[in-house]
Short mmCIF file of N, CA, C and O in Angstrom, two decimals:
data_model
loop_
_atom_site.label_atom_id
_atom_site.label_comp_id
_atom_site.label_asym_id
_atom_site.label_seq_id
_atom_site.Cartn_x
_atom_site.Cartn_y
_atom_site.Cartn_z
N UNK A 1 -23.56 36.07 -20.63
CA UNK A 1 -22.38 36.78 -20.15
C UNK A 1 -22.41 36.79 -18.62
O UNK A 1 -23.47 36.72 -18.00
N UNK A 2 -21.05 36.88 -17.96
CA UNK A 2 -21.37 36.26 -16.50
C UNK A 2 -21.17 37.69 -16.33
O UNK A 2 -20.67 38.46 -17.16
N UNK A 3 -21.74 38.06 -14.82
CA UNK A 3 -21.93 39.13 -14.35
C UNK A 3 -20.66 39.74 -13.51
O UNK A 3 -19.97 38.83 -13.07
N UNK A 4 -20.13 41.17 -13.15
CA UNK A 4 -19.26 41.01 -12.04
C UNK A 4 -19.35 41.19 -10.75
O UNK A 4 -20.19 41.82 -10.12
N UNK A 5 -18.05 40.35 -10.24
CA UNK A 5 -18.74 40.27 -8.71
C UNK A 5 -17.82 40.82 -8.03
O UNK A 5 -16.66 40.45 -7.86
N UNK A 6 -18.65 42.22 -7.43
CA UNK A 6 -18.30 43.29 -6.94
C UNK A 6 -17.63 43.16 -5.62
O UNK A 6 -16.74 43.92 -5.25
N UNK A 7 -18.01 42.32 -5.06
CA UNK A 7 -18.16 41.89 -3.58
C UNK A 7 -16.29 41.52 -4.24
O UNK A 7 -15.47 42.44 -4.28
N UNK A 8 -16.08 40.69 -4.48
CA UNK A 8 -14.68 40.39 -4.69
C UNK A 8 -13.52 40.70 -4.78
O UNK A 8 -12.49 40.21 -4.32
N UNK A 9 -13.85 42.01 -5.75
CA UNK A 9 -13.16 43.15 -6.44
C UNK A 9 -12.89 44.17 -5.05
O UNK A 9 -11.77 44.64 -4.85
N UNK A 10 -13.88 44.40 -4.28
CA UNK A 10 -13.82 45.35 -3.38
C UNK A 10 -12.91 45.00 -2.29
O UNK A 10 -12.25 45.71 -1.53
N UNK A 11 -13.12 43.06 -2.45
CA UNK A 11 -12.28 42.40 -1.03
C UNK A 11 -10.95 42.64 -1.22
O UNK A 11 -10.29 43.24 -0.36
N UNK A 12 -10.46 42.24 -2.26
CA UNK A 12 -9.08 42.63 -3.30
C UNK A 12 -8.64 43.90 -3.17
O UNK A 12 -7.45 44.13 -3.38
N UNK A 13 -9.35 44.73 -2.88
CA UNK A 13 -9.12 46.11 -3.10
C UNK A 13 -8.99 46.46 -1.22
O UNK A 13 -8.04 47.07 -0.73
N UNK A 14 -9.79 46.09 -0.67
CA UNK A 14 -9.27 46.30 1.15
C UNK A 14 -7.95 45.73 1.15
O UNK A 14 -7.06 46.52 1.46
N UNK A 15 -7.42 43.99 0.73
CA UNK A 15 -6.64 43.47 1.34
C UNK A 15 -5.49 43.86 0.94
O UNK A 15 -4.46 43.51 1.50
N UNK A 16 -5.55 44.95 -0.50
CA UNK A 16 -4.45 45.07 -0.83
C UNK A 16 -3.58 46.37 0.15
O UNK A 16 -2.48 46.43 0.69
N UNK A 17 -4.81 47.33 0.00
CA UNK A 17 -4.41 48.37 1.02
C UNK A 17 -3.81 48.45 2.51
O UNK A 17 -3.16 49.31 3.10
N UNK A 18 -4.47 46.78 3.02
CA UNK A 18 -4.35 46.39 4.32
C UNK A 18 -2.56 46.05 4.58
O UNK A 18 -1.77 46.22 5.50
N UNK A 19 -2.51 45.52 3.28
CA UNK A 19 -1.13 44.64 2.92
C UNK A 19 -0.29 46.41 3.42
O UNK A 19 0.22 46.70 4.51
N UNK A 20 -0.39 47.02 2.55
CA UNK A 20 0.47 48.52 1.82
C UNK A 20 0.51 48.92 3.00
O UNK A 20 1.64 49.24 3.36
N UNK A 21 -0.60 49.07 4.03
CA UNK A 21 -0.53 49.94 5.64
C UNK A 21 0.10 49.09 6.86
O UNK A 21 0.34 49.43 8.02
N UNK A 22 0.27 47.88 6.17
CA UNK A 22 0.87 46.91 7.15
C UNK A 22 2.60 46.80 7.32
O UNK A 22 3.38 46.58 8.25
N UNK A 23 2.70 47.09 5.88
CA UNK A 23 4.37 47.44 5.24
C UNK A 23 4.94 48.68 5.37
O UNK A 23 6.14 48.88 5.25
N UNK A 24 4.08 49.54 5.63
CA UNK A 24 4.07 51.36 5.77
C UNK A 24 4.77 51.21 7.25
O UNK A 24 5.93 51.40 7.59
N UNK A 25 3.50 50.76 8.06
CA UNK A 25 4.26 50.83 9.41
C UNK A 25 5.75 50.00 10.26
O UNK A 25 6.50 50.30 11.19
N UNK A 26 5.59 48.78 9.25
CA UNK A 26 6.73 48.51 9.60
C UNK A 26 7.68 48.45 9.22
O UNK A 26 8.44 47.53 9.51
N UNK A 27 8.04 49.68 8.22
CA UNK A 27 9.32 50.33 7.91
C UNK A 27 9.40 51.83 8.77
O UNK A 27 10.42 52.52 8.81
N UNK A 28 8.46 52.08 9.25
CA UNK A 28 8.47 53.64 10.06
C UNK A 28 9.36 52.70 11.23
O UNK A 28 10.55 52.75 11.52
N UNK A 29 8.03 51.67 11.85
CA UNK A 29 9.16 51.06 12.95
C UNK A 29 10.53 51.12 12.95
O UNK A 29 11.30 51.77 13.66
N UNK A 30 10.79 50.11 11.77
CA UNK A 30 12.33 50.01 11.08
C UNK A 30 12.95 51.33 11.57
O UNK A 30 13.29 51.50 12.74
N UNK A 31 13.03 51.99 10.87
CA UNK A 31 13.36 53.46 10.95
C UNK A 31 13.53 54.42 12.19
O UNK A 31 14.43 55.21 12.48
N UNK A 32 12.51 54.12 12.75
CA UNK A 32 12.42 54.71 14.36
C UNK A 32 13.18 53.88 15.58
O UNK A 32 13.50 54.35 16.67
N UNK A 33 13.39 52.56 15.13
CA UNK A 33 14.61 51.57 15.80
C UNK A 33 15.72 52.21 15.74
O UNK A 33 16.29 52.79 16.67
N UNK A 34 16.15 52.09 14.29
CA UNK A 34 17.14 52.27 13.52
C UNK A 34 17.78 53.66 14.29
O UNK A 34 18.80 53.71 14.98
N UNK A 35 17.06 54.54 14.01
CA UNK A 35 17.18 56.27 14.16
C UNK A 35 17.70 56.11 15.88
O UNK A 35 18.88 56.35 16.14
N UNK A 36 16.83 55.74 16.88
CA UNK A 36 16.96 55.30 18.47
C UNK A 36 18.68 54.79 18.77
O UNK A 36 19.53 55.30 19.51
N UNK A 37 18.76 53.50 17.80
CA UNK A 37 20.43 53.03 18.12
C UNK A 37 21.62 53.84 17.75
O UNK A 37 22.73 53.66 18.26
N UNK A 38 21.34 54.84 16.72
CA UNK A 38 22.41 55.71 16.02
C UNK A 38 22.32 56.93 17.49
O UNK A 38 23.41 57.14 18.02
N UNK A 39 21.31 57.55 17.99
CA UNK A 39 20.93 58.85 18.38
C UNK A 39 21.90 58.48 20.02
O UNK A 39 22.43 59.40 20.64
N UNK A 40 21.95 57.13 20.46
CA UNK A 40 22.28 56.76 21.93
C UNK A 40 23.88 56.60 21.44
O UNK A 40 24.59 56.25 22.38
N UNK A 41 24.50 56.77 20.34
CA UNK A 41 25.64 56.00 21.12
C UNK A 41 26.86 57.44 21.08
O UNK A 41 27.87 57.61 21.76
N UNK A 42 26.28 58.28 20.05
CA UNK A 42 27.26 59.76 20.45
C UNK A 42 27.12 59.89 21.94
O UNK A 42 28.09 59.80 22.69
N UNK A 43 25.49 60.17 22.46
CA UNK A 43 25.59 60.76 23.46
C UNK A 43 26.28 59.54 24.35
O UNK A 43 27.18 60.15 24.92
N UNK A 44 26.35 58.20 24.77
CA UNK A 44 27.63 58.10 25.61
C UNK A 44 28.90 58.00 25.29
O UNK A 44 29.74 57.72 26.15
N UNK A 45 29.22 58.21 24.03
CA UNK A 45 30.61 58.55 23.90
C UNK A 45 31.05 60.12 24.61
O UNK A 45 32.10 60.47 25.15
N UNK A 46 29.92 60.79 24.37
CA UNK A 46 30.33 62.06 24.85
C UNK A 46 30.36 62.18 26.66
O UNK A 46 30.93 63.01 27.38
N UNK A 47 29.81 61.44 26.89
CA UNK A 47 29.87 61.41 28.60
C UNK A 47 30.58 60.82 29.32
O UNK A 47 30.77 61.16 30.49
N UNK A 48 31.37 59.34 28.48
CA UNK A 48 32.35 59.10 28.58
C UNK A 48 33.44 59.83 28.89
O UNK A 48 33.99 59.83 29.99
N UNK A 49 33.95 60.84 27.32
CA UNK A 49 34.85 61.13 27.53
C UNK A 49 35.43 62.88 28.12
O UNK A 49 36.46 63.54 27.97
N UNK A 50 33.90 63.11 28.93
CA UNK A 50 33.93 64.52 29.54
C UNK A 50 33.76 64.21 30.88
O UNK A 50 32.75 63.56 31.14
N UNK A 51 34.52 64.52 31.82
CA UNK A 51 34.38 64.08 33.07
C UNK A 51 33.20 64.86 33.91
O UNK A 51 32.98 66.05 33.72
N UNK A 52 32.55 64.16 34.73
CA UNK A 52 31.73 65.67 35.15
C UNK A 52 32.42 66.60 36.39
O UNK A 52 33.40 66.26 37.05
N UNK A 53 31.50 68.10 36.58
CA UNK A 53 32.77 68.67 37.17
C UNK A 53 32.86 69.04 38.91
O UNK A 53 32.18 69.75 39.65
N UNK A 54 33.74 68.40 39.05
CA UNK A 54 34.02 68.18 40.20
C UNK A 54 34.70 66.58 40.84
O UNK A 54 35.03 66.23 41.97
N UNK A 55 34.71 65.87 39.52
CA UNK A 55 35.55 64.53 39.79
C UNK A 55 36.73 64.96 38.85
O UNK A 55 36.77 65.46 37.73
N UNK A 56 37.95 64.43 40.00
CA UNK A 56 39.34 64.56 39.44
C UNK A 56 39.80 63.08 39.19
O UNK A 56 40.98 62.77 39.41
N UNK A 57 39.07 62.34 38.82
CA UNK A 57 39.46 60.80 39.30
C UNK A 57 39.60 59.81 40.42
O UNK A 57 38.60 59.84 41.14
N UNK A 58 40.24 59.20 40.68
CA UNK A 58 40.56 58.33 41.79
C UNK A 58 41.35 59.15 42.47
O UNK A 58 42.13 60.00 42.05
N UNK A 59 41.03 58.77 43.76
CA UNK A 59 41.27 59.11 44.94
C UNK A 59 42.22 58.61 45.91
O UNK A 59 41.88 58.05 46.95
N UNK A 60 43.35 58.81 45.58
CA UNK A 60 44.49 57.94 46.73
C UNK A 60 44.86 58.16 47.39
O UNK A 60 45.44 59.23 47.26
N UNK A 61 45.01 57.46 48.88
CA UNK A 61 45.32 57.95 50.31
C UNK A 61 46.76 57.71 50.61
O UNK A 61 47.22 58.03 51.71
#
């Protein structure tokens, strides 16, 4: 009867986890991109369309 080889089983067992923590982080990335492009574009719509105070616009002589 052949024996088992532990050494193998264990390698299988790191690379799979390695795989799972490798895919973990780069959906957080994903996500933290993702989250960054949504969070920027209210705030310049909103600065856009609030003037700040003390500009009345252009200035004509």
């Amino acid at each position: 009867m052949a024996t088992p080889n532990y050494g193998y089983e264990k390698r299988q067992k790191e690379l799979a986890k390695k795989k799972k923590k490798e895919e973990k982080l780069k959906h957080k990335a994903d996500r933290k991109v993702g989250e960054g492009a949504e969070g920027e574009v209210p705030d310049d719509n909103d600065a856009a369309q609030s003037p700040e105070p003390g500009a009345e616009g252009p200035v004509t002589s």
